[in-house]
Each structure stands twice: as C-alpha cells, then as structure tokens.
Short mmCIF file of C-alpha atoms in Angstrom, two decimals:
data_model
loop_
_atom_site.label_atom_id
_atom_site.label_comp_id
_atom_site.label_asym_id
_atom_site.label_seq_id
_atom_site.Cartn_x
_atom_site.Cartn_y
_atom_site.Cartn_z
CA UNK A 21 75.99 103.49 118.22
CA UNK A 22 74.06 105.75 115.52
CA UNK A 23 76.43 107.41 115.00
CA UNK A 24 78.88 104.50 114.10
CA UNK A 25 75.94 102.81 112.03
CA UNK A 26 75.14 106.15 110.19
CA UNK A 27 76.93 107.55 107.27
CA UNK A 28 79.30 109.85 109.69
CA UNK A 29 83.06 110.92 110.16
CA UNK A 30 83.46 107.74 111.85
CA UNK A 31 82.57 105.64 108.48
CA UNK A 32 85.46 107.94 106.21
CA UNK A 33 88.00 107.55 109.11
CA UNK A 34 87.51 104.00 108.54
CA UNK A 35 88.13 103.16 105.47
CA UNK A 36 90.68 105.92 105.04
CA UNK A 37 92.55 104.13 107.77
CA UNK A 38 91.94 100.75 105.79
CA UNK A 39 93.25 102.50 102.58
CA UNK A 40 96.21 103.57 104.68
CA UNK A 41 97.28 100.40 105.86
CA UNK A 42 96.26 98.06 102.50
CA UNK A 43 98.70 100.61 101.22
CA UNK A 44 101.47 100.10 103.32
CA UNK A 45 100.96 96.09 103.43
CA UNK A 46 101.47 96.69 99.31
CA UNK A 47 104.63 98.47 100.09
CA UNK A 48 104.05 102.05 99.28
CA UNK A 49 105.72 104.51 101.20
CA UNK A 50 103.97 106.23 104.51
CA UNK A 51 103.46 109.36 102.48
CA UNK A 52 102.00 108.15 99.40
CA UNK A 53 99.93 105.75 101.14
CA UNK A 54 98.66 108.57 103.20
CA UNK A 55 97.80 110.45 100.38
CA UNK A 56 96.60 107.69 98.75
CA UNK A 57 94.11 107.38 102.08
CA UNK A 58 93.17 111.03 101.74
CA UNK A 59 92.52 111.05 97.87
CA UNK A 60 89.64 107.57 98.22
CA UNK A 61 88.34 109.04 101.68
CA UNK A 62 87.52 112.43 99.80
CA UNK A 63 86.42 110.29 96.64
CA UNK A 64 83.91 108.31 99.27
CA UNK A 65 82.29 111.64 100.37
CA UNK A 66 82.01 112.76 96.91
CA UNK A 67 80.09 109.70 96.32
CA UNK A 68 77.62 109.67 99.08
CA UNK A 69 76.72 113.46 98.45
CA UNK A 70 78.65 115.13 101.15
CA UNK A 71 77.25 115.64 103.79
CA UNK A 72 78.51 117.71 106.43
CA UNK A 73 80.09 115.27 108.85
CA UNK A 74 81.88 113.02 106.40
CA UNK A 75 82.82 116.17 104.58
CA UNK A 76 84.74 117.96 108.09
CA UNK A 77 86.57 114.19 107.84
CA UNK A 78 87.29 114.37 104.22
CA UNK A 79 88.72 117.74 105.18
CA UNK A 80 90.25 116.52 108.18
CA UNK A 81 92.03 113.32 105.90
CA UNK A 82 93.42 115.97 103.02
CA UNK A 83 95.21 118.71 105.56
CA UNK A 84 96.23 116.16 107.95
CA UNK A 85 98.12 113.89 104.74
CA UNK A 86 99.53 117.29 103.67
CA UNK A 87 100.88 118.15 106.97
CA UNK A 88 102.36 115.04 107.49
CA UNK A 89 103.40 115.04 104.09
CA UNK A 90 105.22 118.37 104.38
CA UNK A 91 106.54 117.58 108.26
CA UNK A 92 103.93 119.73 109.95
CA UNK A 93 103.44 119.77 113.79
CA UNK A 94 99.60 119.05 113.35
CA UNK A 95 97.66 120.25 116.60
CA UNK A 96 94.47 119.03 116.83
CA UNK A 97 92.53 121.87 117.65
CA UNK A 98 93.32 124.13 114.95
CA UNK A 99 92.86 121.07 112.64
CA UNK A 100 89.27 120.84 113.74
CA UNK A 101 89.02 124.43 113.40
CA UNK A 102 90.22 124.66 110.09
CA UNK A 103 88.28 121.55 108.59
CA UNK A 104 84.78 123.04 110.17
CA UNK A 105 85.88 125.91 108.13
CA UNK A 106 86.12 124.42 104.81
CA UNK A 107 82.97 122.13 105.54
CA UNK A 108 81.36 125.85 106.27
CA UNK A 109 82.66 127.26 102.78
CA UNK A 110 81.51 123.92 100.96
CA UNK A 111 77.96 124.34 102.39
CA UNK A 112 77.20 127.14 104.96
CA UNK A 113 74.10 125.27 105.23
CA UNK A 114 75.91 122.73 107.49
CA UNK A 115 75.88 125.49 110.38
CA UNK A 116 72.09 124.13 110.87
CA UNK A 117 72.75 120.62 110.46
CA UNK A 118 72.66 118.50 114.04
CA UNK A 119 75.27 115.47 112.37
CA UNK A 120 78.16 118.49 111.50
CA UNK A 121 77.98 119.73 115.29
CA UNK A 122 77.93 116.33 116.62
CA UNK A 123 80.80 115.28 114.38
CA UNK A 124 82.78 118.14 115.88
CA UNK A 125 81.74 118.00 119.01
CA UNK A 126 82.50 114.49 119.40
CA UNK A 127 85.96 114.47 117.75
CA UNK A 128 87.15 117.64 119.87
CA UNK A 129 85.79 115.61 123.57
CA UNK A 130 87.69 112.30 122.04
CA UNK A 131 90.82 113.87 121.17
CA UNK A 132 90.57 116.41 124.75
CA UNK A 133 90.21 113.67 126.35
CA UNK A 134 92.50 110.82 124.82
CA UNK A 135 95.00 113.16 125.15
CA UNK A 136 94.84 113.73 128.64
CA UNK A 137 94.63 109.51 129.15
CA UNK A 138 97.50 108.95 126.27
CA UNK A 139 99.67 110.84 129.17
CA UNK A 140 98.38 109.57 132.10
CA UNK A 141 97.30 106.06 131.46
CA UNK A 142 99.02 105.04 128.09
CA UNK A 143 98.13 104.97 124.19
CA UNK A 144 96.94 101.18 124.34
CA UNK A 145 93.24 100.58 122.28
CA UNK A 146 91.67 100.14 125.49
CA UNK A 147 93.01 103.41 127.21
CA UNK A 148 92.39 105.32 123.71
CA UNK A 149 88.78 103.87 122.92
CA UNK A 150 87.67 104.60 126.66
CA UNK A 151 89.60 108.09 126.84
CA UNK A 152 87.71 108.95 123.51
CA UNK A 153 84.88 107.66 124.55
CA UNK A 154 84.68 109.72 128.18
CA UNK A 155 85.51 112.28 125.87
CA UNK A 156 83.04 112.60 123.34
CA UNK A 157 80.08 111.85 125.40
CA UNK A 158 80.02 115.20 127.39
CA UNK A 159 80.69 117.46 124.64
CA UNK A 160 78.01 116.07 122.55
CA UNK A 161 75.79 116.07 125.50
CA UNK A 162 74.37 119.39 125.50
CA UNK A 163 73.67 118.69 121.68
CA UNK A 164 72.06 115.87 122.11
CA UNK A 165 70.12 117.10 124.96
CA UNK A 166 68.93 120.06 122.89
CA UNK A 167 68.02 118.15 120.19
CA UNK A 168 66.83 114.72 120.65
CA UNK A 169 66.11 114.87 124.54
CA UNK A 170 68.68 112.23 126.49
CA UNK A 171 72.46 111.72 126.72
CA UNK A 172 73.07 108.10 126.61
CA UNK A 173 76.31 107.00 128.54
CA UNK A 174 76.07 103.30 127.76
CA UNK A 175 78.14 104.20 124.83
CA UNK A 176 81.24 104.36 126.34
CA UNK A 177 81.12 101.05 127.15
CA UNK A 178 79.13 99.68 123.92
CA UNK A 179 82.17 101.50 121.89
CA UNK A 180 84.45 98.81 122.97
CA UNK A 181 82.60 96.12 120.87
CA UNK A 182 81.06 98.60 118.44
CA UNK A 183 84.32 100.28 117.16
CA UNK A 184 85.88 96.74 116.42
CA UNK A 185 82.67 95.20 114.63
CA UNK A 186 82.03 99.20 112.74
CA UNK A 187 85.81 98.90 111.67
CA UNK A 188 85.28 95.42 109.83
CA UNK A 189 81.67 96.60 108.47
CA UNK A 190 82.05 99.64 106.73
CA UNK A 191 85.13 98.73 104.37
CA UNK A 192 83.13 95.61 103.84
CA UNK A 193 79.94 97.14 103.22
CA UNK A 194 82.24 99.72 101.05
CA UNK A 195 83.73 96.41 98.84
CA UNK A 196 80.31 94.82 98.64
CA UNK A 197 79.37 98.21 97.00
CA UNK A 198 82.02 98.57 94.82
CA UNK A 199 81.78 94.48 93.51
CA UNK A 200 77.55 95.14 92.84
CA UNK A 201 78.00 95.91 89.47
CA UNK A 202 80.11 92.88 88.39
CA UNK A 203 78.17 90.51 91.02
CA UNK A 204 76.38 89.26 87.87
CA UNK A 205 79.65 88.60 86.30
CA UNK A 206 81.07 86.56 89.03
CA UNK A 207 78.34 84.69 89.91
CA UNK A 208 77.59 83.66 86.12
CA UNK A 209 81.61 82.33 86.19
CA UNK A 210 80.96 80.50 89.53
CA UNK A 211 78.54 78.75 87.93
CA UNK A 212 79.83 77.74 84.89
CA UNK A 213 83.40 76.77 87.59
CA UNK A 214 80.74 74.35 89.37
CA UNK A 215 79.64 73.05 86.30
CA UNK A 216 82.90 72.28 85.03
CA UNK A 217 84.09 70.42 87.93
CA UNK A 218 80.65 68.19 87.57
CA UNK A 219 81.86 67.18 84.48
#
C-alpha cells in the first residue's frame, strides 16, 4: 500500500497507461499513442525530480514504446536490466536508495510470477493482480526485511482494492495538479455563471 500511495513506478505506469488509452479513445494510432504515453510519463518524472523508481519506469515506458514501435520481441528481463542501467547512469547514487531496489525487485517477482499464472490460470485482472501480487511480495521480502524489519503479506490481498482505487487517484491527483494554476480562473467564471443565471 506505500508503495502505491508513494511517488513510485506504480504512479508513472499509471498515468502512462491513462495517456495510452485517452490516446487511443481520441483515435491516434497504437504507436503514436504509445509514444505519446512514453513522452508525458518521462515528462512526469522530470517534474517530480526523478527519483530513482519513477525514473527505472520512465526508462522502462521509452524502450518498451520503441520496441514496440520498431516490432521488437520485448523480454522482460533484459528490459528490467537495461532500464536499472540507465536509472544507474542517470544517478549512480540510486544503487543506495531502498525505493530503486524495491521498484525492481517488485516488478521482476510480478512479472516472474504473472507469467507463470498468465499460462497456467489465464490473463484475467484477477489472475494478473494476484499472480503479480504473489510475485512481488517475496522478492521484495528480503529488502524489506533488511531494511524496515517485517514483510507484510496482507498486500496481496489489499492490492485487489488498492490497484483499482490507486488507478483512479493518481491521474486525478495528476489533473487536479495540472488545473491549480487556473483554479482561480474557473472558479471566478463559475461565479459570475451563478450570478448570471440569478438574474
């Protein structure tokens, strides 16, 4: 649950996927609306400072779009390996921080894992949420353990409302952002709209 309520990989994921699909509903092509995904997801991380987890998922966003852009086989574990990488050249500072091992931790136990339950049990949201779930909660647990002193399984089944509710959030969180500067404006024309229609 931190994790999805902290500025993470989870939070650029999010509205990169949003960005994806506003795109498509607008009727841009799959590849430009991927790129399009990649380009505000990097844009995001720029904004927030980047730090090291959001960064390995800005990473992840641009190779991934350019793969699929080019009509790369992507496998998952080089693409983790490679997007560590260029979070490690950005800042090789991120080697000490705990968020950039958790981030990859967690994302190589969830996609491990979901893998294994895509084949087995199916690629529905339940299957994928709890296969990612199983997933990332042992390979982050020696981290976690090291660091902050308990593992905390409850997750798995907290992600099944969590994901859902974090999905909705962020992007609006991320609007609510983006709107604060003209928030003044609008509410000054609401006003004078309200006062209108007394008259």
């Amino acid at each position: 649950l931190v994790h999805l309520l902290t500025i993470s990989g989870v939070h650029v994921g999010l509205i990169g996927g949003w960005i994806f699909l506003v795109a498509r509903l607008l009727g841009l092509r799959r590849d430009p609306a991927l790129i399009a995904a990649a380009a505000v997801s990097t844009a995001y991380v720029g904004f927030i400072g980047w730090p090291a987890p959001a960064t390995r998922a800005a990473a992840l966003a641009v190779v991934l779009a350019r793969c699929r852009v080019r009509q790369r086989h992507v496998r998952s574990d080089e693409l983790l390996a490679a997007t560590c990488l260029i979070v490690l050249l950005t800042d090789p500072w991120a080697v000490l921080d705990l968020g950039g091992w958790l981030s990859a931790a967690a994302l190589w136990g969830a996609t491990r894992f979901s893998r294994w339950t895509d084949a087995a049990l199916g690629n529905s949201f339940g299957w994928r949420t709890l296969g990612s779930s199983v997933g990332a909660t042992p390979a982050t647990a020696p981290i976690t353990v090291w660091a902050l002193g308990t593992v905390a399984p409850i997750g798995i089944v907290l992600n099944f409302a969590a994901i859902p509710i974090a999905a909705v959030a962020v992007p609006g969180v991320l609007v609510s952002l983006l709107l604060q500067p003209i928030a003044p404006v609008l509410a000054r024309l609401g006003r004078y709209d309200d006062a209108v229609g007394a008259y």
